[in-house]
XYZ file of C-alpha atoms in Angstrom:
506
model
C 0.126 -0.019 0.003
C 1.277 3.355 -1.083
C 1.601 5.982 1.632
C -0.456 8.484 -0.196
C -4.379 8.218 -0.589
C -5.456 5.545 -2.807
C -9.009 4.296 -3.812
C -9.851 0.700 -2.292
C -12.949 -0.838 -3.135
C -13.892 -4.061 -1.837
C -16.809 -4.946 -3.934
C -17.112 -8.695 -3.088
C -16.606 -8.156 0.637
C -18.771 -6.937 3.393
C -17.478 -3.256 3.391
C -15.771 -0.733 1.318
C -13.229 2.129 1.711
C -12.635 4.906 -0.919
C -9.560 6.755 -0.927
C -10.069 9.836 -2.441
C 15.461 32.513 17.558
C 16.287 36.015 17.786
C 17.585 37.614 14.607
C 20.428 39.768 14.432
C 21.695 41.735 11.299
C 24.888 40.520 9.428
C 27.189 42.504 7.066
C 28.256 39.564 5.021
C 27.132 39.897 1.438
C 26.322 36.136 1.234
C 24.017 35.859 3.782
C 20.556 34.932 3.358
C 17.314 34.694 5.421
C 14.710 32.053 4.889
C 11.391 32.551 6.291
C 8.612 29.905 6.196
C 5.025 30.354 7.107
C 4.393 27.944 9.888
C 0.538 28.960 10.577
C -1.505 32.007 10.283
C -4.585 34.062 10.484
C -6.323 35.250 7.433
C -6.995 38.442 9.115
C -3.357 39.362 9.631
C -2.561 40.050 6.191
C 0.250 42.566 6.953
C 2.117 39.664 7.974
C 1.532 37.128 5.126
C 4.240 35.059 3.562
C 2.967 32.365 1.280
C 3.866 28.938 2.698
C 6.509 26.905 1.048
C 8.001 30.208 -0.523
C 11.093 31.217 1.219
C 11.778 35.001 1.720
C 15.425 35.577 0.650
C 17.407 38.560 1.181
C 20.791 38.642 -0.183
C 23.140 39.445 -3.161
C 21.433 39.502 -6.543
C 23.015 38.581 -9.861
C 24.258 41.464 -11.839
C 22.009 42.710 -14.586
C 18.876 40.708 -12.808
C 16.864 43.813 -12.413
C 15.853 42.694 -8.917
C 16.358 44.913 -5.845
C 20.124 45.015 -4.339
C 21.568 44.222 -7.892
C 24.553 46.313 -8.658
C 23.930 46.366 -12.647
C 27.508 47.573 -12.855
C 28.050 45.814 -16.234
C 25.031 47.690 -17.820
C 25.265 50.886 -16.369
C 26.977 53.659 -18.449
C 29.753 55.785 -16.920
C 28.638 58.050 -14.300
C 25.709 55.915 -13.412
C 26.423 53.930 -10.356
C 30.136 54.290 -10.779
C 32.730 57.080 -11.695
C 35.251 56.769 -14.171
C 38.757 57.736 -12.880
C 42.333 57.043 -13.852
C 43.908 54.132 -11.857
C 46.916 56.435 -11.114
C 44.717 59.036 -9.308
C 43.402 56.432 -7.009
C 45.864 57.418 -4.164
C 45.197 61.104 -4.707
C 41.311 60.502 -4.706
C 41.281 58.491 -1.565
C 43.559 60.478 0.450
C 42.494 63.874 -0.947
C 42.278 66.755 1.312
C 38.830 67.473 1.098
C 37.987 63.687 2.392
C 35.918 62.949 -0.840
C 35.440 59.135 -1.250
C 35.529 58.085 -4.918
C 32.556 56.468 -6.731
C 33.550 52.925 -6.644
C 34.322 52.736 -2.801
C 31.153 54.812 -2.054
C 28.975 52.590 -4.009
C 30.410 49.642 -2.204
C 29.778 51.336 0.972
C 26.283 52.197 -0.052
C 25.517 48.536 -1.207
C 26.536 47.173 1.979
C 24.575 50.127 3.927
C 21.595 49.016 1.961
C 22.064 45.474 2.458
C 22.333 45.655 6.225
C 19.117 47.740 6.143
C 17.422 45.171 4.217
C 18.742 42.559 6.545
C 17.405 44.335 9.370
C 14.007 44.740 7.912
C 13.965 41.190 7.155
C 14.805 40.557 10.957
C 12.145 42.700 11.932
C 9.763 40.802 9.927
C 10.592 37.555 11.168
C 10.354 38.716 14.739
C 6.800 40.038 13.783
C 5.965 36.631 12.459
C 7.273 35.288 15.613
C 5.093 37.306 17.742
C 2.150 36.971 15.333
C 2.363 33.184 15.825
C 2.404 33.500 19.521
C -0.657 36.012 19.332
C -2.653 33.590 17.203
C -1.952 30.728 19.508
C -2.871 32.671 22.219
C -6.101 33.896 20.827
C -6.955 30.304 19.659
C -6.632 29.234 23.327
C -8.688 32.210 24.693
C -11.244 31.234 21.894
C -11.239 27.570 23.210
C -11.505 28.623 26.818
C -14.384 31.033 25.832
C -16.438 27.674 24.924
C -15.653 25.852 27.927
C -12.808 23.885 26.669
C -10.024 22.952 29.125
C -6.540 21.752 27.739
C -4.957 21.669 24.294
C -6.851 20.527 21.176
C -5.829 16.674 20.238
C -4.382 16.458 23.714
C -5.390 14.869 26.997
C -3.584 16.535 30.203
C -4.471 13.526 32.286
C -1.589 11.311 30.565
C 0.456 13.761 29.106
C 3.094 14.115 31.646
C 3.421 10.366 31.920
C 3.751 10.108 28.266
C 6.458 12.745 28.485
C 8.353 10.779 31.187
C 8.122 7.704 29.121
C 9.706 9.441 26.135
C 12.420 10.818 28.096
C 13.301 7.708 30.265
C 16.610 6.629 29.815
C 16.756 2.982 28.643
C 19.609 0.604 27.740
C 17.406 -1.278 25.452
C 17.813 -0.299 21.761
C 14.492 -1.748 20.871
C 12.663 0.053 23.659
C 14.268 3.306 22.458
C 13.027 2.158 18.845
C 9.745 1.712 20.161
C 9.423 4.844 22.109
C 10.762 7.000 19.267
C 7.886 5.699 17.003
C 5.301 6.121 19.645
C 6.693 10.003 19.900
C 6.367 10.333 16.073
C 2.932 8.850 16.017
C 1.655 11.255 18.807
C 2.064 14.084 16.350
C -0.630 12.071 14.045
C -4.052 13.687 14.399
C -7.029 11.787 13.073
C -10.520 13.105 12.878
C -13.289 10.487 12.368
C -16.428 12.137 11.132
C -20.033 10.989 11.566
C -21.274 11.700 8.159
C -25.209 11.040 8.569
C -25.215 12.879 11.905
C -23.502 15.989 10.114
C -25.805 15.653 7.083
C -29.054 15.885 9.435
C -27.653 18.747 11.343
C -27.021 20.725 8.087
C -30.557 19.931 6.708
C -32.554 21.080 10.024
C -30.112 24.248 10.551
C -32.266 25.691 7.902
C -36.063 24.509 7.906
C -38.021 25.254 5.106
C -40.506 27.148 6.930
C -38.409 30.054 7.462
C -37.259 30.479 3.876
C -33.594 30.362 4.606
C -32.550 27.400 2.385
C -29.447 28.068 0.205
C -30.136 27.826 -3.550
C -27.946 28.313 -6.771
C -28.562 30.792 -9.479
C -30.287 27.938 -11.304
C -32.519 27.144 -8.231
C -30.792 24.106 -6.966
C -31.068 23.440 -3.185
C -27.506 23.069 -1.785
C -28.284 23.569 1.874
C -27.330 20.469 2.984
C -23.969 20.119 1.036
C -23.098 23.522 1.835
C -23.485 22.944 5.773
C -21.834 19.782 5.642
C -18.688 20.836 3.747
C -18.770 23.975 5.653
C -18.522 21.699 9.000
C -15.835 19.435 7.138
C -13.511 22.402 6.435
C -14.062 23.802 9.955
C -12.702 20.515 11.170
C -9.455 20.652 8.698
C -9.140 24.098 9.798
C -8.664 23.457 13.523
C -5.213 24.125 15.268
C -3.157 22.337 15.124
C -4.297 20.835 11.882
C -5.412 17.064 11.612
C -3.068 14.896 9.700
C -5.681 12.114 9.004
C -9.293 11.926 8.218
C -12.064 9.478 7.201
C -15.876 10.367 6.965
C -18.146 7.231 7.877
C -21.603 6.577 6.357
C -24.308 4.290 7.267
C -24.877 1.642 5.034
C -28.479 1.034 4.337
C -29.994 -2.204 5.629
C -30.572 -3.603 8.955
C -27.840 -4.618 11.656
C -27.240 -6.934 14.651
C -29.281 -4.330 16.726
C -32.286 -4.810 14.732
C -32.148 -8.856 15.149
C -31.885 -8.079 19.016
C -34.833 -5.527 19.276
C -37.264 -5.140 16.356
C -38.287 -1.856 17.513
C -34.665 -0.482 17.251
C -34.727 2.937 15.603
C -38.388 1.957 14.580
C -39.603 5.534 15.437
C -37.721 7.380 13.036
C -39.126 8.767 9.664
C -37.691 8.008 6.464
C -34.548 10.313 5.615
C -35.471 13.772 4.004
C -35.220 13.845 0.148
C -32.643 16.783 0.531
C -30.346 14.387 2.762
C -30.687 11.459 0.401
C -30.132 13.587 -2.507
C -26.894 15.359 -0.954
C -25.114 12.000 -0.156
C -23.796 11.320 -3.638
C -22.682 15.005 -3.983
C -20.960 14.846 -0.702
C -19.165 11.547 -1.727
C -18.160 12.951 -5.171
C -16.618 16.181 -3.361
C -14.905 13.899 -0.523
C -13.321 11.938 -3.499
C -12.220 14.808 -5.398
C -10.673 16.329 -2.207
C -8.810 13.138 -1.561
C -10.589 12.559 1.757
C -11.320 8.719 2.724
C -15.147 7.915 2.862
C -16.112 4.522 4.603
C -19.117 2.555 4.484
C -19.833 -1.120 5.588
C -22.993 -2.749 4.789
C -24.743 -4.369 7.842
C -22.525 -2.502 10.462
C -23.535 0.947 11.862
C -21.246 3.929 11.406
C -20.970 4.255 15.146
C -19.185 0.776 15.165
C -16.986 1.553 12.554
C -15.722 4.789 14.080
C -15.475 2.929 17.556
C -13.087 0.228 15.912
C -11.236 2.645 13.946
C -10.861 5.168 16.954
C -9.953 2.247 19.219
C -7.044 1.028 16.768
C -5.645 4.485 16.084
C -5.344 5.048 19.861
C -4.091 1.725 21.173
C -2.266 0.407 18.304
C -1.108 3.556 16.419
C -0.888 5.834 19.370
C -2.480 8.555 17.479
C -4.368 11.425 18.934
C -8.033 11.123 17.892
C -11.193 13.350 17.635
C -14.734 12.235 16.814
C -16.743 14.474 15.057
C -20.511 14.038 15.843
C -23.466 15.450 17.974
C -24.406 11.832 18.980
C -23.986 11.224 22.778
C -23.396 7.517 22.170
C -19.919 8.533 21.459
C -19.237 9.566 25.020
C -18.546 6.064 25.895
C -15.330 6.174 23.660
C -13.707 9.091 25.783
C -10.201 8.324 27.172
C -6.588 9.883 27.251
C -5.966 10.432 23.573
C -9.325 10.856 22.281
C -11.846 13.509 22.560
C -15.202 14.466 20.824
C -15.871 17.504 18.662
C -19.645 18.489 19.307
C -21.919 21.443 18.411
C -21.489 24.204 20.884
C -24.057 24.962 23.474
C -26.357 27.574 22.921
C -24.390 30.050 25.129
C -21.253 29.176 23.449
C -22.481 30.715 20.241
C -20.269 33.793 19.014
C -22.186 34.657 15.811
C -23.941 33.265 12.847
C -20.774 31.445 11.451
C -20.649 29.159 14.536
C -23.782 27.088 13.124
C -21.674 24.794 11.535
C -18.866 24.677 13.993
C -17.985 21.846 16.532
C -16.111 22.443 19.900
C -13.911 19.847 21.766
C -15.313 17.909 24.324
C -13.174 15.905 26.728
C -13.032 13.402 29.410
C -12.800 16.116 32.157
C -15.842 17.740 30.431
C -17.940 14.417 30.730
C -16.887 13.957 34.315
C -17.927 17.464 35.195
C -21.439 17.067 33.104
C -22.156 13.805 34.694
C -21.608 14.502 38.261
C -18.393 12.611 38.696
C -19.203 9.509 36.725
C -16.559 8.304 34.058
C -17.190 7.888 30.390
C -17.268 4.004 30.697
C -20.197 4.251 32.791
C -22.351 6.141 30.220
C -23.386 2.853 28.593
C -24.821 2.098 31.848
C -26.504 5.501 32.037
C -28.300 4.787 28.768
C -28.976 1.277 29.568
C -31.166 2.475 32.547
C -32.652 5.611 31.351
C -32.961 4.427 27.659
C -32.655 6.563 24.618
C -35.522 7.910 22.517
C -33.541 9.022 19.542
C -33.057 5.239 18.798
C -36.070 3.818 20.352
C -33.829 2.029 23.312
C -36.369 1.194 26.048
C -34.414 1.322 29.247
C -36.080 0.822 32.554
C -39.523 2.552 32.706
C -39.773 4.949 35.589
C -35.929 5.939 35.713
C -34.542 8.928 34.101
C -31.243 10.641 33.560
C -30.747 11.905 37.247
C -32.046 8.599 38.921
C -29.683 6.501 36.566
C -26.725 8.850 37.734
C -27.607 8.361 41.281
C -28.016 4.686 41.010
C -24.541 4.378 39.275
C -22.762 6.556 41.891
C -24.416 4.170 44.574
C -23.226 0.870 42.820
C -20.801 1.599 40.233
C -22.077 -0.888 37.506
C -25.202 -1.811 35.968
C -24.829 -5.357 37.063
C -24.384 -4.029 40.561
C -27.382 -1.936 40.533
C -29.604 -5.014 39.181
C -27.905 -7.447 41.741
C -28.564 -5.163 44.773
C -31.721 -3.558 43.437
C -33.579 -4.105 46.782
C -30.964 -1.739 48.379
C -31.460 1.128 45.801
C -32.569 4.630 46.982
C -34.908 6.413 46.729
C -37.644 3.809 46.981
C -39.093 4.424 43.495
C -36.024 3.264 42.289
C -36.080 -0.151 43.843
C -39.623 -0.188 42.714
C -38.814 0.534 39.003
C -36.065 -2.234 39.166
C -38.183 -4.800 40.991
C -39.608 -6.909 38.142
C -37.945 -9.259 35.981
C -39.096 -7.330 32.709
C -37.041 -4.444 34.130
C -33.887 -6.375 34.527
C -34.338 -7.662 30.974
C -35.084 -4.444 29.720
C -31.907 -3.029 31.234
C -29.734 -5.747 29.803
C -31.225 -5.651 26.286
C -30.823 -1.913 26.300
C -27.048 -2.112 27.213
C -26.677 -4.476 24.297
C -28.386 -1.778 22.104
C -26.343 1.131 23.218
C -22.787 -0.206 23.664
C -20.529 0.648 20.791
C -18.609 -2.266 19.102
C -14.904 -1.494 18.748
C -13.846 -4.965 17.236
C -15.425 -4.786 13.695
C -13.552 -7.139 11.833
C -14.088 -6.239 8.131
C -11.570 -5.083 5.310
C -12.511 -1.235 5.678
C -11.685 -1.507 9.525
C -8.490 -3.561 9.062
C -6.794 -0.900 6.713
C -3.393 0.761 7.308
C -4.563 3.735 9.186
C -1.427 5.826 8.687
C -1.399 5.309 4.685
C -5.100 5.135 4.065
C -6.355 7.921 6.151
C -3.590 10.592 5.440
C -4.445 13.867 4.217
C -2.705 14.669 0.705
C -3.446 16.810 -2.249
C -5.159 15.005 -4.961
C -2.842 14.038 -8.084
C -4.771 16.692 -10.303
C -3.822 19.286 -8.071
C -7.548 20.123 -7.237
C -9.247 20.617 -10.754
C -11.923 18.111 -10.135
C -13.157 19.639 -6.789
C -12.677 23.219 -7.952
C -15.024 22.404 -10.852
C -17.541 21.068 -8.299
C -17.470 23.989 -5.872
C -17.903 26.332 -8.955
C -20.892 23.978 -10.147
C -22.322 24.213 -6.237
C -21.438 27.966 -6.384
C -19.488 27.537 -3.261
C -16.879 30.261 -3.644
C -16.041 30.559 0.047
C -15.232 26.788 0.306
C -12.886 26.990 -2.748
C -11.188 29.756 -1.035
C -10.830 27.810 2.287
C -9.670 24.510 0.831
C -6.994 26.481 -1.229
C -5.436 27.993 1.918
C -5.523 24.516 3.842
C -3.538 22.881 0.799
C -1.124 25.374 1.324
C -0.135 24.406 4.927
C 2.497 22.043 6.170
C -0.364 19.524 7.256
C -0.870 18.525 3.807
C 1.538 16.305 1.631
C 1.685 15.860 -2.016
C 1.217 12.491 -3.961
């Protein structure tokens, strides 16, 4: 398998994956400064330097026509250089009026100009350094403003231990190799995107009733496509930028959960026509962007995401973010894995936040769920049920009582075994019957995500198959699609992303 993104289709298999320092001036005439853009903010145009295009300050070739070139060979006498007799050199240099001859004066002027240019370049370099620091600080303040604690794509709970592990001396060369590889992989950042959840969110963000749907000049409704791709670009724009991504779709048909419980998701109406129509368009754009899309018949997208997330964290030592508003993913939270969820209402800054997602960490869960840990969330759902998926739960037990019971007993099984001891009394009453116990155990089977799906689409080389790269055509196809959809702002944002160090070229 190549290290770039490739297209893999398993037509005959039960799954498919498509891979679509301080600066000081120098007087040396041969000195050069190279400044490379490491990041930036589009609002700071005064300090913009194109990525991968070094700023070079130094001597230019004669006759080049560029600044700082001497043009001695092409200049007529009297322009840039005075004609004089070699025999008179000493007299001119030591003349009583201390006049400096033209050649020497021009050399001094060139030296002075070069020194000034180097000083200006150093000032620009320092300004860029200050800009980078201010952008990072601004981003951190922004995240704090939406209730996020820590650094994006990192977990403070195990950071110090990992640093100690990486810095621990060892006499074993194999251990050194393993730790070096871990440190390298820790810099790889994977986003797994729940496609259907974001498509639905984009559709319902602009209901037909308020006449705010987005249409092209030809009358085509592009609301869902616009919202989904805007969210996707927001994910790619997160700092630090992700290095890997997969967009996971639900396949049509039933899963093992439907066999366990016929009513599973039975209350849901058919998907809106606009969402259904948007799926092939989104898939086409993802392919043109070289972003991997995954579908596995007979397996829910949640289980595919759960499996890829576990493998990436445990086997590849990557940092992972799952982008979805679905609360079922709370159970995956752990060191090295966060969620990206819609901001709460009081977290909205302006209308542009409509498609944004903000970090949600293990610490956020513990705070929101009164001291429970993410692994207990499956038991919370088993007790209280989940109306969005038509999971029954135990009648008479809601979120508050479920949390209270787990704080008393720790696990669902312990709650069921010691249900006579449950408080308040109405909790014990709700759990008293065999039907209640059976409903709780069935509900847990329905809400617990699988992280061991064994199909070709989940057994991929995650590093190679999900790495973000610029497509071979340089973006010609995606630019065509964006112009057809009239998404000019999306094209501008993607071009800026492809000009960062997070992307590699095939």
